Coordinates of C-alpha atoms and ligand atoms in Angstrom, one line a residue:
X224 CA 2.9 -12.5 -24.5
X225 CA 4.3 -10.3 -27.3
X226 CA 6.9 -7.6 -26.7
X227 CA 4.4 -4.8 -27.6
X228 CA 1.8 -6.1 -25.1
X229 CA 4.4 -6.4 -22.3
X230 CA 5.4 -2.8 -23.0
X231 CA 1.9 -1.5 -22.5
X232 CA 0.9 -3.9 -19.7
X233 CA -0.1 -2.0 -16.6
X234 CA 2.4 -2.8 -13.8
X235 CA 0.5 -1.9 -10.6
X236 CA 1.6 -3.1 -7.3
X237 CA -1.2 -4.6 -5.2
X238 CA -1.4 -3.2 -1.7
X239 CA -3.7 -4.6 1.0
X240 CA -4.7 -1.7 3.3
X241 CA -6.7 -2.2 6.5
X242 CA -8.6 0.7 8.1
X243 CA -9.1 0.2 11.8
X244 CA -10.4 2.4 14.7
X245 CA -13.4 2.4 17.0
X246 CA -16.9 2.3 15.7
X247 CA -18.1 5.8 14.6
X248 CA -14.6 7.2 14.1
X249 CA -15.4 7.9 10.5
X250 CA -13.6 5.0 8.7
X251 CA -16.3 4.2 6.1
X252 CA -17.0 8.0 5.6
X253 CA -13.3 8.4 4.8
X254 CA -13.3 5.5 2.4
X255 CA -16.4 6.9 0.7
X256 CA -14.7 10.3 0.4
X257 CA -11.7 8.6 -1.3
X258 CA -13.8 6.7 -3.7
X259 CA -16.5 9.3 -4.6
X260 CA -14.7 12.6 -3.8
X261 CA -17.5 13.8 -1.6
X262 CA -19.3 13.1 1.7
X263 CA -21.8 10.2 1.7
X264 CA -24.0 9.0 4.5
X265 CA -23.0 5.6 6.0
X266 CA -24.5 2.8 7.9
X267 CA -22.6 0.9 10.6
X268 CA -20.1 -1.6 9.0
X269 CA -21.0 -5.2 9.8
X270 CA -17.8 -7.3 9.5
X271 CA -15.6 -6.0 6.6
X272 CA -16.4 -3.5 3.8
X273 CA -14.1 -4.1 0.8
X274 CA -13.3 -1.5 -1.8
X275 CA -10.5 -1.2 -4.4
X276 CA -9.0 1.9 -5.9
X277 CA -6.4 2.0 -8.7
X278 CA -3.7 4.6 -8.7
X279 CA -1.1 4.8 -11.6
X280 CA 1.5 2.6 -9.8
X281 CA -0.6 0.7 -7.3
X282 CA -3.9 -1.0 -6.7
X283 CA -5.2 -0.3 -3.2
X284 CA -7.4 -3.1 -1.8
X285 CA -9.1 -1.6 1.2
X286 CA -10.4 -3.6 4.1
X287 CA -12.6 -1.2 6.1
X288 CA -13.2 -3.0 9.3
X289 CA -16.3 -2.9 11.5
X290 CA -15.2 -1.1 14.7
X291 CA -17.7 -2.6 17.2
X292 CA -16.3 -4.8 19.9
X293 CA -17.7 -7.9 18.3
X294 CA -15.8 -7.4 15.1
X295 CA -12.4 -6.5 16.6
X296 CA -11.2 -10.1 16.9
X297 CA -11.2 -10.3 13.1
X298 CA -8.8 -7.4 12.8
X299 CA -5.6 -9.3 13.7
X300 CA -6.1 -11.9 10.9
X301 CA -6.6 -9.2 8.2
X302 CA -3.8 -6.9 9.7
X303 CA -1.3 -9.8 9.6
X304 CA -1.8 -10.1 5.8
X305 CA -1.8 -6.3 5.2
X306 CA 0.8 -4.0 3.8
X307 CA -0.5 -0.8 5.1
X308 CA -2.6 0.5 8.0
X309 CA -4.8 3.6 8.4
X310 CA -6.0 4.1 12.0
X311 CA -8.9 6.5 12.4
X312 CA -9.6 8.4 15.7
X313 CA -12.7 10.6 16.4
X314 CA -11.0 13.8 17.6
X315 CA -14.1 14.6 19.7
X316 CA -14.3 11.3 21.5
X317 CA -12.5 12.1 24.7
X318 CA -14.4 9.4 26.6
X319 CA -13.0 6.5 24.5
X320 CA -9.5 8.0 24.0
X321 CA -7.7 5.5 26.3
X322 CA -9.6 2.6 24.7
X323 CA -8.7 3.6 21.1
X324 CA -5.0 4.2 22.2
X325 CA -4.8 0.7 23.8
X326 CA -6.2 -0.9 20.7
X327 CA -3.9 1.1 18.4
X328 CA -0.8 0.2 20.4
X329 CA -1.8 -3.4 20.5
X330 CA -2.1 -3.5 16.6
X331 CA 1.4 -1.9 16.3
X332 CA 3.0 -4.3 18.8
X333 CA 1.4 -7.6 17.7
X334 CA -0.5 -7.4 14.5
X335 CA 1.6 -5.7 11.9
X336 CA 5.3 -5.8 10.8
X337 CA 7.6 -2.9 11.7
X338 CA 8.1 -1.8 8.1
X339 CA 4.4 -1.2 7.5
X340 CA 3.6 2.5 7.2
X341 CA 0.9 3.8 9.5
X342 CA -1.4 6.8 8.7
X343 CA -3.3 8.1 11.7
X344 CA -6.3 10.2 10.9
X345 CA -7.4 12.6 13.6
X346 CA -10.9 12.8 12.1
X347 CA -13.9 15.1 12.6
X348 CA -11.8 18.2 13.0
X349 CA -14.7 20.2 11.5
X350 CA -16.4 19.8 14.8
X351 CA -15.8 22.2 17.7
X352 CA -13.6 21.3 20.7
X353 CA -11.7 18.6 18.8
X354 CA -8.3 17.4 20.1
X355 CA -5.2 19.4 18.9
X356 CA -2.8 17.4 16.8
X357 CA 0.4 18.1 18.7
X358 CA -1.1 17.2 22.0
X359 CA -2.8 14.2 20.5
X360 CA 0.5 12.9 19.1
X361 CA 2.1 13.0 22.5
X362 CA -0.9 11.6 24.4
X363 CA -1.4 8.8 21.9
X364 CA 2.1 7.4 22.6
X365 CA 3.5 8.0 19.2
X366 CA 6.7 9.6 20.5
X367 CA 7.6 6.6 22.6
X368 CA 10.9 4.8 21.7
X369 CA 9.1 1.5 21.1
X370 CA 7.3 2.9 18.0
X371 CA 9.5 1.9 15.0
X372 CA 6.9 2.2 12.2
X373 CA 6.9 5.2 9.8
X374 CA 3.9 7.1 10.8
X375 CA 2.1 10.5 10.4
X376 CA -0.9 12.1 11.9
X377 CA -3.2 14.3 9.8
X378 CA -6.2 16.4 10.8
X379 CA -9.1 15.3 8.6
X380 CA -12.7 15.7 8.1
X381 CA -14.4 13.0 6.1
X382 CA -17.4 15.4 6.0
X383 CA -15.8 18.5 4.5
X384 CA -12.8 16.7 2.9
X385 CA -10.2 18.6 4.9
X386 CA -6.9 16.7 4.9
X387 CA -8.1 13.8 2.8
X388 CA -5.9 14.5 -0.2
X389 CA -2.9 15.6 1.9
X390 CA -3.1 12.4 4.1
X391 CA -3.5 10.0 1.2
X392 CA -0.8 11.7 -0.8
X393 CA 1.7 11.2 2.1
X394 CA 0.5 7.6 2.4
X395 CA 0.9 6.8 -1.3
X396 CA 4.4 8.2 -1.2
X397 CA 5.3 5.9 1.7
X398 CA 3.9 2.9 -0.3
X399 CA 6.0 3.8 -3.4
X400 CA 3.4 5.4 -5.6
Ligands
G3D4 P1 -17.1 4.1 11.2 O1 -17.0 3.5 9.8 O2 -15.7 4.4 11.8 O3 -17.8 3.2 12.2 P2 -18.7 6.1 10.0 O4 -17.8 5.5 11.1 O5 -17.9 6.4 8.8 O6 -19.9 5.2 9.8 O7 -19.2 7.5 10.6 C1 -19.9 7.5 11.9 C2 -20.6 8.8 12.0 O8 -19.7 9.9 12.0 C3 -21.5 9.1 10.8 O9 -22.6 9.9 11.3 C4 -20.7 10.0 9.9 O10 -21.4 10.9 9.0 C5 -19.9 10.8 10.9 N1 -18.6 11.3 10.5 C6 -17.6 10.6 9.9 N2 -16.6 11.4 9.6 C7 -16.9 12.7 10.0 C8 -16.2 13.9 10.0 O11 -15.1 14.1 9.6 N3 -16.9 15.0 10.6 C9 -18.2 14.9 11.1 N4 -18.8 16.0 11.6 N5 -18.9 13.7 11.1 C10 -18.2 12.6 10.6 P3 -24.0 9.3 11.6 O12 -24.8 10.5 12.0 O13 -24.5 8.6 10.4 O14 -23.8 8.4 12.8
MG5 MG1 -17.7 1.7 9.1

């Protein structure tokens, strides 16, 4: 390749990103908002929904995982090859809080390396009676000593777009964008 071509060749780092969380948390809606810049209706994800987005310094290859119980065994295979994790929690789903917390902590303990940054989205905060971020952070176990990943929690609404730009900006910085 010529010197000139090398000079102008795009040098983007490929990043494999998995998005996990219980079914109906808003994973696919969040990805849609990232890709289209607006809310779009979704249908339940069967298996894995793959999308790619290019940023100036990195290409994000997104693996949006089906959250139903039947699909969760696939997560560990994808997470083990992943460089980044977004975990989405429905901030109004008090009934399944312990279930999503157990699954999240299991991913951190056994499916991803310690240096992988973790973005936690406390989603659906446009709805009334949602969980408060400070209380959530404590109850979700994020302040425990065993957590050695770099993490952050953002309030988001994949419906109104609240927190989408802020959360992804933080994440891209962690990934070296
Ligand atoms: P999943 O991919 O995690 O399984 P989806 O979840 O993205 O398919 O979303 C599940 C439902 O939650 C969808 O509604 C979607 O519109 C809704 N939803 C996602 N994010 C938000 C949000 O931030 N606020 C509100 N109010 N709703 C949200 P349906 O009605 O299609 O089941
Ligand atoms: Mg989905």
